[in-house]
Coordinates of C-alpha atoms and ligand atoms in Angstrom, one line a residue:
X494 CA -3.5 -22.1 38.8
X495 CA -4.8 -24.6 36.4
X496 CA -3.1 -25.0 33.0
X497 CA -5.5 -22.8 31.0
X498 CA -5.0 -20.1 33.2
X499 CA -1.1 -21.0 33.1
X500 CA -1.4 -20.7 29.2
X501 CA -3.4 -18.0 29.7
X502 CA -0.9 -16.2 31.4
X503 CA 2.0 -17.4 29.2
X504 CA -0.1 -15.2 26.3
X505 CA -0.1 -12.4 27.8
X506 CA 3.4 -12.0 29.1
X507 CA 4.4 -13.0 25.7
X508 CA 2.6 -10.0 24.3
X509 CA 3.5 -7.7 27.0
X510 CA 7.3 -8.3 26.0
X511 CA 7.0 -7.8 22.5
X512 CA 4.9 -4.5 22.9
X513 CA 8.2 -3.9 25.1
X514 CA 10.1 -4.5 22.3
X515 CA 8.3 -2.6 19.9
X516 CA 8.5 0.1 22.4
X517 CA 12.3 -0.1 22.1
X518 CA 12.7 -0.4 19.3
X519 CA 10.4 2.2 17.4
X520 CA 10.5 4.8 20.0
X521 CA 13.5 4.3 21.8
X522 CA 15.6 3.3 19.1
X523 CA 17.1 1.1 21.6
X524 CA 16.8 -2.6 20.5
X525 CA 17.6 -5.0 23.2
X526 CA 17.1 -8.4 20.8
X527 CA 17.6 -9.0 17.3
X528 CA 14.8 -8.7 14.5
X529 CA 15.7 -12.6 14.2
X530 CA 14.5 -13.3 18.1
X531 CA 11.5 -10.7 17.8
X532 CA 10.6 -12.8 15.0
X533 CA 10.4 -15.4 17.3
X534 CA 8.6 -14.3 19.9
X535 CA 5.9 -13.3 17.7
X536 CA 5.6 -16.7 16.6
X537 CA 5.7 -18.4 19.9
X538 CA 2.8 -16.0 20.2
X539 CA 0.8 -16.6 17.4
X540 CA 1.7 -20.6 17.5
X541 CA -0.5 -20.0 21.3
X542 CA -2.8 -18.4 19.7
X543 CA -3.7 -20.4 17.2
X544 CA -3.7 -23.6 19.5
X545 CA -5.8 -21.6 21.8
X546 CA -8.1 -19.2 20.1
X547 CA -10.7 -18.7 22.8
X548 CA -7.5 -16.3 24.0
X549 CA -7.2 -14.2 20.9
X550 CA -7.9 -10.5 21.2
X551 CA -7.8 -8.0 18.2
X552 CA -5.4 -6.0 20.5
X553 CA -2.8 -8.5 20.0
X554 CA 0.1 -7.6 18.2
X555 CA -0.2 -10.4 16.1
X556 CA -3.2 -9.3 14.7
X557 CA -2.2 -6.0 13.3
X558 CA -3.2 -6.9 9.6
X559 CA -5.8 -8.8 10.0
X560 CA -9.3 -9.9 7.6
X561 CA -10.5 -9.5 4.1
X562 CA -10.1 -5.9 1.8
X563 CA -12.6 -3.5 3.0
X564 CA -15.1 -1.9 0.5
X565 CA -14.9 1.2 1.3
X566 CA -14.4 3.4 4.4
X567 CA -17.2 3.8 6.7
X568 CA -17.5 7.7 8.0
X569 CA -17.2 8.4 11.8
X570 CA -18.2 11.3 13.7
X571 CA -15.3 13.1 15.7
X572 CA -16.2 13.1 19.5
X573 CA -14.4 16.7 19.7
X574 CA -14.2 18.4 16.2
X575 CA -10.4 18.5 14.4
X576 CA -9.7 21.7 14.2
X577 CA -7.1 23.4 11.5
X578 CA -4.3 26.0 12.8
X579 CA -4.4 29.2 11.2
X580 CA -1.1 30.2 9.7
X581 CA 1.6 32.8 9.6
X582 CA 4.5 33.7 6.8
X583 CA 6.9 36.5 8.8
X584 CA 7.7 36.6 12.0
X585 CA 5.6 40.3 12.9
X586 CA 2.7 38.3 12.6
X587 CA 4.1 35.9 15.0
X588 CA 4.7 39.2 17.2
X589 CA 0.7 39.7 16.1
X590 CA -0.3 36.2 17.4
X591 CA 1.5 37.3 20.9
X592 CA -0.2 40.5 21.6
X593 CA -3.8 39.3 20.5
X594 CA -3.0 36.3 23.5
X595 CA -2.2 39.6 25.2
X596 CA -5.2 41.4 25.2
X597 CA -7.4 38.2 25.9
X598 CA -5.4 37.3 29.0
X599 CA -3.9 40.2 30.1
X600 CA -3.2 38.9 34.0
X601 CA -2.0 35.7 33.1
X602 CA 1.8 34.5 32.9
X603 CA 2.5 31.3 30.9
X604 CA 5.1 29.6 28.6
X605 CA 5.0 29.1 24.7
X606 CA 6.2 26.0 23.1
X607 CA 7.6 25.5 19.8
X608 CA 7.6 21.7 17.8
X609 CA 8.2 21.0 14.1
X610 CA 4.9 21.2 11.7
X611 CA 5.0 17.7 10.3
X612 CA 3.6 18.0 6.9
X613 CA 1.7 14.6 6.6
X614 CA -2.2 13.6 6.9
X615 CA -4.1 14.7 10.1
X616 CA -5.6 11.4 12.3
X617 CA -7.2 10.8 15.3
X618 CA -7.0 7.8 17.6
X619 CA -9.1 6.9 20.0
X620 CA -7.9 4.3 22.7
X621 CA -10.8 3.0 25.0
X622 CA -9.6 1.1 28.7
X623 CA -6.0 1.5 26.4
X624 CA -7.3 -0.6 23.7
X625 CA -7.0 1.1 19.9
X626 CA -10.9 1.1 18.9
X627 CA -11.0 3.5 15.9
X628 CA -8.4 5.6 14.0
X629 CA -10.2 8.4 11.9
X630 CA -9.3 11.3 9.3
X631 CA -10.0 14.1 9.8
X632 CA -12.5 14.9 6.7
X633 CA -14.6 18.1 7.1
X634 CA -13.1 18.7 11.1
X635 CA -16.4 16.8 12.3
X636 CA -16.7 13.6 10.3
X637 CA -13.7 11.4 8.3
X638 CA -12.9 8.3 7.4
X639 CA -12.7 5.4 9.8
X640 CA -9.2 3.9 8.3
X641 CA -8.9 1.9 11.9
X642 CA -7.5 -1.6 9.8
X643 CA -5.3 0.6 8.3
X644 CA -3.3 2.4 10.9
X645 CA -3.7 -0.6 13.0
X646 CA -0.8 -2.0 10.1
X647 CA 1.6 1.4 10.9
X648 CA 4.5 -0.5 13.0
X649 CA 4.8 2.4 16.0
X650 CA 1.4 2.4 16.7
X651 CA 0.6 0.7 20.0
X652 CA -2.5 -1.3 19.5
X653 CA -2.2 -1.2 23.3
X654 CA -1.8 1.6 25.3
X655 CA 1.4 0.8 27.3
X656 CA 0.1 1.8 31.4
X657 CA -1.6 -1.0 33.1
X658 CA -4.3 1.6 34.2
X659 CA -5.3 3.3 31.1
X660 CA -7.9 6.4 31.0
X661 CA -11.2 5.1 29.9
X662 CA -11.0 7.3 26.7
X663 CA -7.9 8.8 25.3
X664 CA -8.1 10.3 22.2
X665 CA -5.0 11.8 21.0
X666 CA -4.1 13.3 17.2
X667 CA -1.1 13.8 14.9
X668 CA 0.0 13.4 11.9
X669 CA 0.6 10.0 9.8
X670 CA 3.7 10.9 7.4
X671 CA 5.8 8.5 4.9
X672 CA 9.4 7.9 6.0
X673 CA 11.6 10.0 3.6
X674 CA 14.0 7.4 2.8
X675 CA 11.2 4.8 2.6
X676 CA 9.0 7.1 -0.1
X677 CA 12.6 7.6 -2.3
X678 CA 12.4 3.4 -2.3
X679 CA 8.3 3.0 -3.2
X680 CA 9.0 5.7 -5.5
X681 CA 11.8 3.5 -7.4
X682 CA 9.6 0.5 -7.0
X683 CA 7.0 2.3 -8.6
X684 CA 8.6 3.2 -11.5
X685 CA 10.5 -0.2 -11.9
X686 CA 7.1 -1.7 -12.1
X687 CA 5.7 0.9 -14.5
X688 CA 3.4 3.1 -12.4
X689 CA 3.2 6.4 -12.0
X690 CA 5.2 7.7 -9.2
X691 CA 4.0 9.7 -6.4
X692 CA 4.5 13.6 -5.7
X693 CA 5.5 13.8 -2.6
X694 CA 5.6 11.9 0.9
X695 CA 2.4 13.7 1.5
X696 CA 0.4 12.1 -1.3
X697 CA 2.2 8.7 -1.2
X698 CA 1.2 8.5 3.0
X699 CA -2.3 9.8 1.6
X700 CA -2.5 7.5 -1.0
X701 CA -1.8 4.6 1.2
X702 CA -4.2 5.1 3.9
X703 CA -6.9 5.3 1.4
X704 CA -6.1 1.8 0.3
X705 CA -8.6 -0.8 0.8
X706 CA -6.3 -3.4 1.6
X707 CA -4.8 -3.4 4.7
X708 CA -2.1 -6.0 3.6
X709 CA -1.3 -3.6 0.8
X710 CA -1.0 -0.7 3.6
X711 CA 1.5 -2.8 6.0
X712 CA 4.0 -2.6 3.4
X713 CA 4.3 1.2 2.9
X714 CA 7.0 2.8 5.2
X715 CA 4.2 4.6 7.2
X716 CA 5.0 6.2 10.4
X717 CA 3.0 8.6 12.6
X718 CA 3.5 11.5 15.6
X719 CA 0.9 12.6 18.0
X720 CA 0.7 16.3 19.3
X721 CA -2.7 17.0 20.4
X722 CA -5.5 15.3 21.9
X723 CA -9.2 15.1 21.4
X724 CA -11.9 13.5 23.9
X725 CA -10.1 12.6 26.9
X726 CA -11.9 10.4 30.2
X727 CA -9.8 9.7 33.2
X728 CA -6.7 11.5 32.7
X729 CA -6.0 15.6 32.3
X730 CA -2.4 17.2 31.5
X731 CA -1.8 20.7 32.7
X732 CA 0.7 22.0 30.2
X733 CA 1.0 20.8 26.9
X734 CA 4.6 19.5 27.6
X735 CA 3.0 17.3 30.1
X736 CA 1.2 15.8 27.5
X737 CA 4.0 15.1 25.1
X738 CA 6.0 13.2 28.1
X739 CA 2.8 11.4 28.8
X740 CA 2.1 10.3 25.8
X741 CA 5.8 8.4 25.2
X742 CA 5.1 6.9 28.4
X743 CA 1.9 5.4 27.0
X744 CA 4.0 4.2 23.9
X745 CA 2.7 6.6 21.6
X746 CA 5.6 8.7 19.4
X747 CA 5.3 12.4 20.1
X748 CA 7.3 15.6 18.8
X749 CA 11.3 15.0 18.7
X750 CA 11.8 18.7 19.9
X751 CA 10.6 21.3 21.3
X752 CA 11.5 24.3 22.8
X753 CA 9.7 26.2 25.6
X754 CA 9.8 30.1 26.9
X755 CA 7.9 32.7 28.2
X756 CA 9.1 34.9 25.8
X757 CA 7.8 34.8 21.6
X758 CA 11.2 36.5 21.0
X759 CA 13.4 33.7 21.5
X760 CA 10.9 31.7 20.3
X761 CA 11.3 33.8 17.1
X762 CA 14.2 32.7 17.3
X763 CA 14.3 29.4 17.2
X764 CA 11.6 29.8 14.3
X765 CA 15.6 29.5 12.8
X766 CA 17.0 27.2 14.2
X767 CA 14.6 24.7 13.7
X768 CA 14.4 25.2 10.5
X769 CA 18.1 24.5 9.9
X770 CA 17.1 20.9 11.3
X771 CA 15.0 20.2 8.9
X772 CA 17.0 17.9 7.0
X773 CA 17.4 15.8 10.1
X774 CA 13.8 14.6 10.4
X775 CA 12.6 11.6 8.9
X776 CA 9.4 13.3 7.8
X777 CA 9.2 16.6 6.1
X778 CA 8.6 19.6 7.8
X779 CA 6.8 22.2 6.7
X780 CA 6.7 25.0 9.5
X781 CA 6.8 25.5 13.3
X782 CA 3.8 25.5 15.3
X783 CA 3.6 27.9 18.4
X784 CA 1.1 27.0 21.4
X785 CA 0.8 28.4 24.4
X786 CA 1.8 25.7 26.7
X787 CA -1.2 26.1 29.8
X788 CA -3.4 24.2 28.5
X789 CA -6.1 25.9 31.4
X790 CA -5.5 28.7 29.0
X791 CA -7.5 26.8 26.3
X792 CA -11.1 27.6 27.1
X793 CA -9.9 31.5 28.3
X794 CA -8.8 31.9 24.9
X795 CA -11.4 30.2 22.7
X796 CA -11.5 29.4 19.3
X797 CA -12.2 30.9 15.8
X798 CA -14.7 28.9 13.4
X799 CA -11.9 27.1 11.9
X800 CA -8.7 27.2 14.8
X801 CA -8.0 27.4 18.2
X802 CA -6.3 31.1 19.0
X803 CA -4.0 29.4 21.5
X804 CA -1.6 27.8 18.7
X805 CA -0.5 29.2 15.7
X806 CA 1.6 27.3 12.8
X807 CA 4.5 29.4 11.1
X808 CA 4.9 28.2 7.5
X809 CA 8.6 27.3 5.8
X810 CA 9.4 28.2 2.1
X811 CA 9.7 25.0 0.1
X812 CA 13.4 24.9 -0.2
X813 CA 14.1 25.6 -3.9
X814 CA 16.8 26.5 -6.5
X815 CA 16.9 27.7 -10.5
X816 CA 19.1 26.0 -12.8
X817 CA 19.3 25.2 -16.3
X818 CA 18.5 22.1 -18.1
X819 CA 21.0 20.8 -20.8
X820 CA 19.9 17.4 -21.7
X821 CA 18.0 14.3 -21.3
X822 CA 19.2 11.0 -20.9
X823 CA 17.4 8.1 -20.6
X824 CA 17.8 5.2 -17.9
X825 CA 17.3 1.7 -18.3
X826 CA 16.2 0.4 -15.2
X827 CA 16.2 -3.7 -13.8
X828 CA 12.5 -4.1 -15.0
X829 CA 13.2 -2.5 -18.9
X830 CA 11.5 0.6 -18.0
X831 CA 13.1 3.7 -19.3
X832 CA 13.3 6.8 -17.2
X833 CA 13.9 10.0 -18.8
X834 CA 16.7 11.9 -16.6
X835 CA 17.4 15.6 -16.1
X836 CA 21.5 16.4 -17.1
X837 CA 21.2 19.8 -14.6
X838 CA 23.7 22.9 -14.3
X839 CA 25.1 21.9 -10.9
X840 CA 23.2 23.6 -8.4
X841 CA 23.1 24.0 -4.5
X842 CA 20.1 22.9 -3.3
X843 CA 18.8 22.1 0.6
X844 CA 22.7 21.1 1.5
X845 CA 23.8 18.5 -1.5
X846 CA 24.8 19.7 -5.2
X847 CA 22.1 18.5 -7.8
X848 CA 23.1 17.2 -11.2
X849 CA 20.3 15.4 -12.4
X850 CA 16.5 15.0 -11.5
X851 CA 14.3 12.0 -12.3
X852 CA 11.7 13.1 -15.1
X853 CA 9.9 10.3 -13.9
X854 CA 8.2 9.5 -17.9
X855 CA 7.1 11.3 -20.8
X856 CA 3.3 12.7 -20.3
X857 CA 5.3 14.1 -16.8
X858 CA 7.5 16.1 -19.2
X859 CA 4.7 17.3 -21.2
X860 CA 2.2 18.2 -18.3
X861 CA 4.9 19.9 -17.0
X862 CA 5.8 21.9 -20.9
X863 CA 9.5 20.9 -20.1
X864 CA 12.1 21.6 -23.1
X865 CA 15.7 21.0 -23.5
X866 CA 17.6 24.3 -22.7
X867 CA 15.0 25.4 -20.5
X868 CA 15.9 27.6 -17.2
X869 CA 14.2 25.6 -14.3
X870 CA 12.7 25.6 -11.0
X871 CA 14.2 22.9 -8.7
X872 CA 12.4 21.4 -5.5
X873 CA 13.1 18.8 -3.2
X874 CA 10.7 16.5 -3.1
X875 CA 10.8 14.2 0.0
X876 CA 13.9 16.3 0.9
X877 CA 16.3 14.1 -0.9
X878 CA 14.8 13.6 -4.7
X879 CA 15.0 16.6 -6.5
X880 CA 12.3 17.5 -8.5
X881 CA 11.6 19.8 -11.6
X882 CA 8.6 22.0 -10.1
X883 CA 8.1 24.9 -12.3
X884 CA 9.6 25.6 -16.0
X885 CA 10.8 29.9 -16.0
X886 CA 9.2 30.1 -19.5
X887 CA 9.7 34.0 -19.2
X888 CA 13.2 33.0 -19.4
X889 CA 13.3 30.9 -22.7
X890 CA 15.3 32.3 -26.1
X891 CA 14.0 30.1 -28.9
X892 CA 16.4 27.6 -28.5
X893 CA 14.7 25.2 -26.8
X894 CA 13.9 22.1 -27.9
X895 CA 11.3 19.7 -27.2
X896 CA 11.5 15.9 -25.9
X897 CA 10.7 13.0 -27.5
X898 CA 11.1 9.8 -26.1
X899 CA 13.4 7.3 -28.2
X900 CA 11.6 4.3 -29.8
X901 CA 14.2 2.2 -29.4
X902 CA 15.9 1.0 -26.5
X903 CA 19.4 3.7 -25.9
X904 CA 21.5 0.8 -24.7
X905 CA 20.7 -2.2 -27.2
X906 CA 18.9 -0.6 -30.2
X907 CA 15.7 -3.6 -29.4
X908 CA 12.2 -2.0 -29.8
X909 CA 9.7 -0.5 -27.1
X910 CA 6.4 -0.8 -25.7
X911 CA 4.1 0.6 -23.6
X912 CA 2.3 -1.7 -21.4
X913 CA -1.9 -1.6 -20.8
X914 CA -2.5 0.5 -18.0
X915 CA 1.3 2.2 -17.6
X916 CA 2.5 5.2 -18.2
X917 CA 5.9 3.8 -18.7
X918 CA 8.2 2.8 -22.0
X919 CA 10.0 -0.3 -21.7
X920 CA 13.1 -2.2 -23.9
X921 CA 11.4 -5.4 -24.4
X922 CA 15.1 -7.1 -24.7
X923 CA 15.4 -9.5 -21.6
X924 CA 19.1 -9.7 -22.5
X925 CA 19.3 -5.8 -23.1
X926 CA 22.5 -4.9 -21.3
X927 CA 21.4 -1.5 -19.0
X928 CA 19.0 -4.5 -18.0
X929 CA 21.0 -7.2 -17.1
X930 CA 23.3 -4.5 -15.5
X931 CA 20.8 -3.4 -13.2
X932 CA 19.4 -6.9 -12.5
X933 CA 22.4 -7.9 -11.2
X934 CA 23.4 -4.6 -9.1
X935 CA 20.0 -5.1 -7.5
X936 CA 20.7 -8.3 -6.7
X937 CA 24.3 -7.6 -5.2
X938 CA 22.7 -4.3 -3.3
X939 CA 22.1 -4.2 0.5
X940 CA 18.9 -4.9 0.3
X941 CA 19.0 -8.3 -0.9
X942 CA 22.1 -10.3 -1.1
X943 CA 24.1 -8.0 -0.1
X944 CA 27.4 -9.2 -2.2
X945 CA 30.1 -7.1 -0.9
X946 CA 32.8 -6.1 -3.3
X947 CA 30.8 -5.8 -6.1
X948 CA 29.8 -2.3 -7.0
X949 CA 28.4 -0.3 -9.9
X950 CA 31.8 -0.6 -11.3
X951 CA 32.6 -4.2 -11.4
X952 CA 29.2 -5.4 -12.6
X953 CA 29.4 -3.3 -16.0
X954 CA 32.9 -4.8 -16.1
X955 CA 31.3 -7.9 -15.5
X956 CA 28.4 -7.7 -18.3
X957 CA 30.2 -5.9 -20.5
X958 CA 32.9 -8.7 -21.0
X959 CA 30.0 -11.1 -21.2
X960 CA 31.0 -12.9 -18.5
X961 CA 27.9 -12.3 -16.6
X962 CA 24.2 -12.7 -18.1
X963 CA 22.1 -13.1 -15.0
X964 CA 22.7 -13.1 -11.2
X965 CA 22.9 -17.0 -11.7
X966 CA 26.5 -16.5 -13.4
X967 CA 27.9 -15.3 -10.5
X968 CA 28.3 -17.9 -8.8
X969 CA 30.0 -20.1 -11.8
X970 CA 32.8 -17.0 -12.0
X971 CA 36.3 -18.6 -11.6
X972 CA 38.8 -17.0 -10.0
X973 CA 41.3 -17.3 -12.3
X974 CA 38.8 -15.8 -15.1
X975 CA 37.9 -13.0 -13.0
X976 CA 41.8 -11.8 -12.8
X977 CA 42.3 -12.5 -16.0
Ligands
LIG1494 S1 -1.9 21.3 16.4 C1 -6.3 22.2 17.3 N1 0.6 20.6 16.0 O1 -1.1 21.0 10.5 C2 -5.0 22.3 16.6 N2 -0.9 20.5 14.1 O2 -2.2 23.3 9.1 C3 -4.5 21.0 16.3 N3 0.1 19.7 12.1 O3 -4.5 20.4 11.3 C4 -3.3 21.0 15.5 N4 2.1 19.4 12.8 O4 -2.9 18.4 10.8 C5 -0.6 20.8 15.4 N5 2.9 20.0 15.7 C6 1.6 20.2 15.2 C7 1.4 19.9 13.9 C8 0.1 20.1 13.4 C9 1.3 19.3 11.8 C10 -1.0 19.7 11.1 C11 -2.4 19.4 11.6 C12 -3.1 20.6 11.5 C13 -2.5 21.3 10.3 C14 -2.8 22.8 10.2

């Protein structure tokens, strides 16, 4: 072997060990090195590559964000059309769904399967000779957008199909979603830096893959799970659950439960008790879907215009709660933006006690026609955030009143302003004290320099007895001055 071919050889054994990695990591959970020595891999790699680009490949996973913003999204044809499930609200029309199978394939004997309904945006991905070629939403059913530069940035997405002899074409399809706890963050971020926050996972993961630029997309907590497939060349599964196990052996994230039986009574059943899991998902769930598992069964049973009659998806109520709405308090956030806040009559909702709800900003309060005193609709948006959905105006006395945002800042008294192009009010006082207090919490928080010891507590201690004006001043705090 000559050097080249040495080098050459060095590349792609470095790249077939951090696709191990990612592996491990992102589907596994099961990190076997640090993010500090993945880090350095990667490097190694792309130091190679650079040194020798005649060996570069768009499959590499250092090229997952990679050239200018697009200009828009070109449209691409579906090679088999994406097809919609039809869906069911009580469990006798579950019982329906069973006996029309029934009647269609009377002689047959097979097994249903049950996974979580991931409430997210449909894709396809197609993986030619197990390289990613084109990722594609699914639009009308028959043509969508080709976001490929996109979901190329979405960490758990193999750019390369993880078998050494890959099918010639796999296509497979699922759902891209926005990690829970990573929306709550954006969300905060967002508002901190005066823009309109989003709904819901749903809309933020939508929102992002209709971004132009793909640097922009790589940092959005994006995540995806595959349960279907479309065009497929050199490889067939028999059941359905053959496919899910196949598909984690190619590196690709499928369902993270299922349930399988021959009878749609227990299935019924765990209709139930998956929904009593739903809190333990990162991604929101909004239903079961039922397929029959023999995927020979298929063609047998057909397809109506819009779905195919071997699956069906059983549809969750939105978790929700009524409550009443005594006041509104304003929050000064790190940035000076001020965040109207929902005081709440403690109610239950999905597991936790709610108190208070973001109100997000003032034209929110008004498209919603929220007033003080008002009975209320709660939600949880992105399962963790709750959310004012609906005002029970039926319910109202006369003794409501309506919000108005202050004009001054609540925590120093310094004047407001509303920035071109936000929505958002914000204290212009840089030493304003709400500010400075949550300057400095950010800066102790986990995220970033993660000063243990000092809490919520201690920094309005802290800034309150002037001692502290910015993070700076942390660091010239005496000892005998902090005890004292
Ligand atoms: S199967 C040919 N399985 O829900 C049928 N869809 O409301 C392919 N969805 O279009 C779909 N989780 O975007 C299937 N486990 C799951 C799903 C799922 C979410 C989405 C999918 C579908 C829509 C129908």
């Amino acid at each position: 072997m000559n050097d080249l071919e040495k080098t050459q050889q060095k590349i792609e054994t470095l790249r077939a060990e951090i696709e191990r990695h990612n592996r491990l990591y992102y589907l596994d959970a099961a990190s076997e090195i640090t993010d500090r020595e993945y880090d350095q891999l990667l490097q190694s790699l792309e130091k190679l590559e650079t040194q020798f680009p005649e060996f570069s490949t768009p499959t590499s996973p250092t090229q997952r964000v990679g050239g200018a913003p697009l200009d828009r999204f070109d449209s691409a044809r579906h090679a088999v059309p994406m097809m919609s499930l039809s869906n069911t609200y009580s469990k006798e029309e579950v019982t329906e769904f069973k006996r029309r199978i029934h009647k269609l394939i009377p002689a047959e004997s097979f097994n249903y399967i049950l996974e979580p309904k991931i409430d997210g945006v449909a894709i396809s991905l197609r993986y030619e000779n197990g390289d990613l070629v084109l990722a594609v939403t699914r639009g009308d059913g028959t043509t969508g957008d080709d976001v490929t530069s996109n979901v190329r940035t979405i960490p758990s997405i193999p750019l390369r199909l993880a078998d050494l002899m890959p099918p010639a074409v796999l296509e497979v399809r699922g759902e891209i979603y926005m990690d829970i706890a990573g929306f709550a963050s954006l969300n905060e971020q967002r508002q901190e830096a005066g823009l309109e926050p989003f709904a819901n996972p749903r809309n933020a993961c939508a929102g992002s893959l209709k971004l132009l630029d793909p640097r922009e997309v790589a940092q959005r907590p994006l995540d995806a799970i595959f349960y279907a497939t479309g065009q497929l060349d050199g490889v067939s599964f028999e059941t359905h659950e053959q496919m899910l196990l196949s598909l984690k052996n190619y590196g690709l994230r499928s369902t993270p439960t299922y349930w399988l039986s021959e009878k749609i009574e227990e299935i019924i059943d765990r209709l139930d008790e998956l929904e009593n899991m739903r809190h333990e998902f990162p991604f929101e769930m909004d239903g079961g879907v039922i397929k029959v598992n023999e995927r020979r069964l298929y063609e047998k049973l057909g397809y109506t215009a819009k779905s195919p009659r071997w699956a069906v998806a059983y549809k969750y109520e939105p978790e929700q709660a009524e409550t009443t709405l005594h006041a509104i308090s304003i929050q000064v956030g790190r940035t000076g933006v001020l965040t109207p806040v929902a005081e709440l009559e403690p109610v239950q909702l999905a597991g936790t006690t709610v108190k208070r709800a973001t109100l997000h900003n003032e034209d929110e309060i008004r498209r919603k026609g929220i007033k003080i005193g008002d009975r209320v609709i709660l939600e949880k948006a992105g399962e963790i955030i709750p959310a004012i959905v609906k005002v029970l105006t039926e319910k109202r006395t006369g003794v409501e009143l309506e919000f108005t945002m202050p004009t001054t800042c609540p925590a120093c008294g310094s004047e407001t302003e509303k920035r071109a192009g936000e929505v958002a009010l914000r204290c212009i006082n840089l030493q304003c004290p709400a500010q400075v207090k949550s300057w400095i919490a950010h800066y102790a928080s986990r995220g970033a320099m993660d000063i243990s010891g000092l809490g919520e507590a201690l920094v309005i201690q802290l800034v309150d007895s002037g001692l502290v004006k910015n993070p700076a001043e942390l660091y010239a705090l005496k000892k005998s001055r902090c005890s004292g």
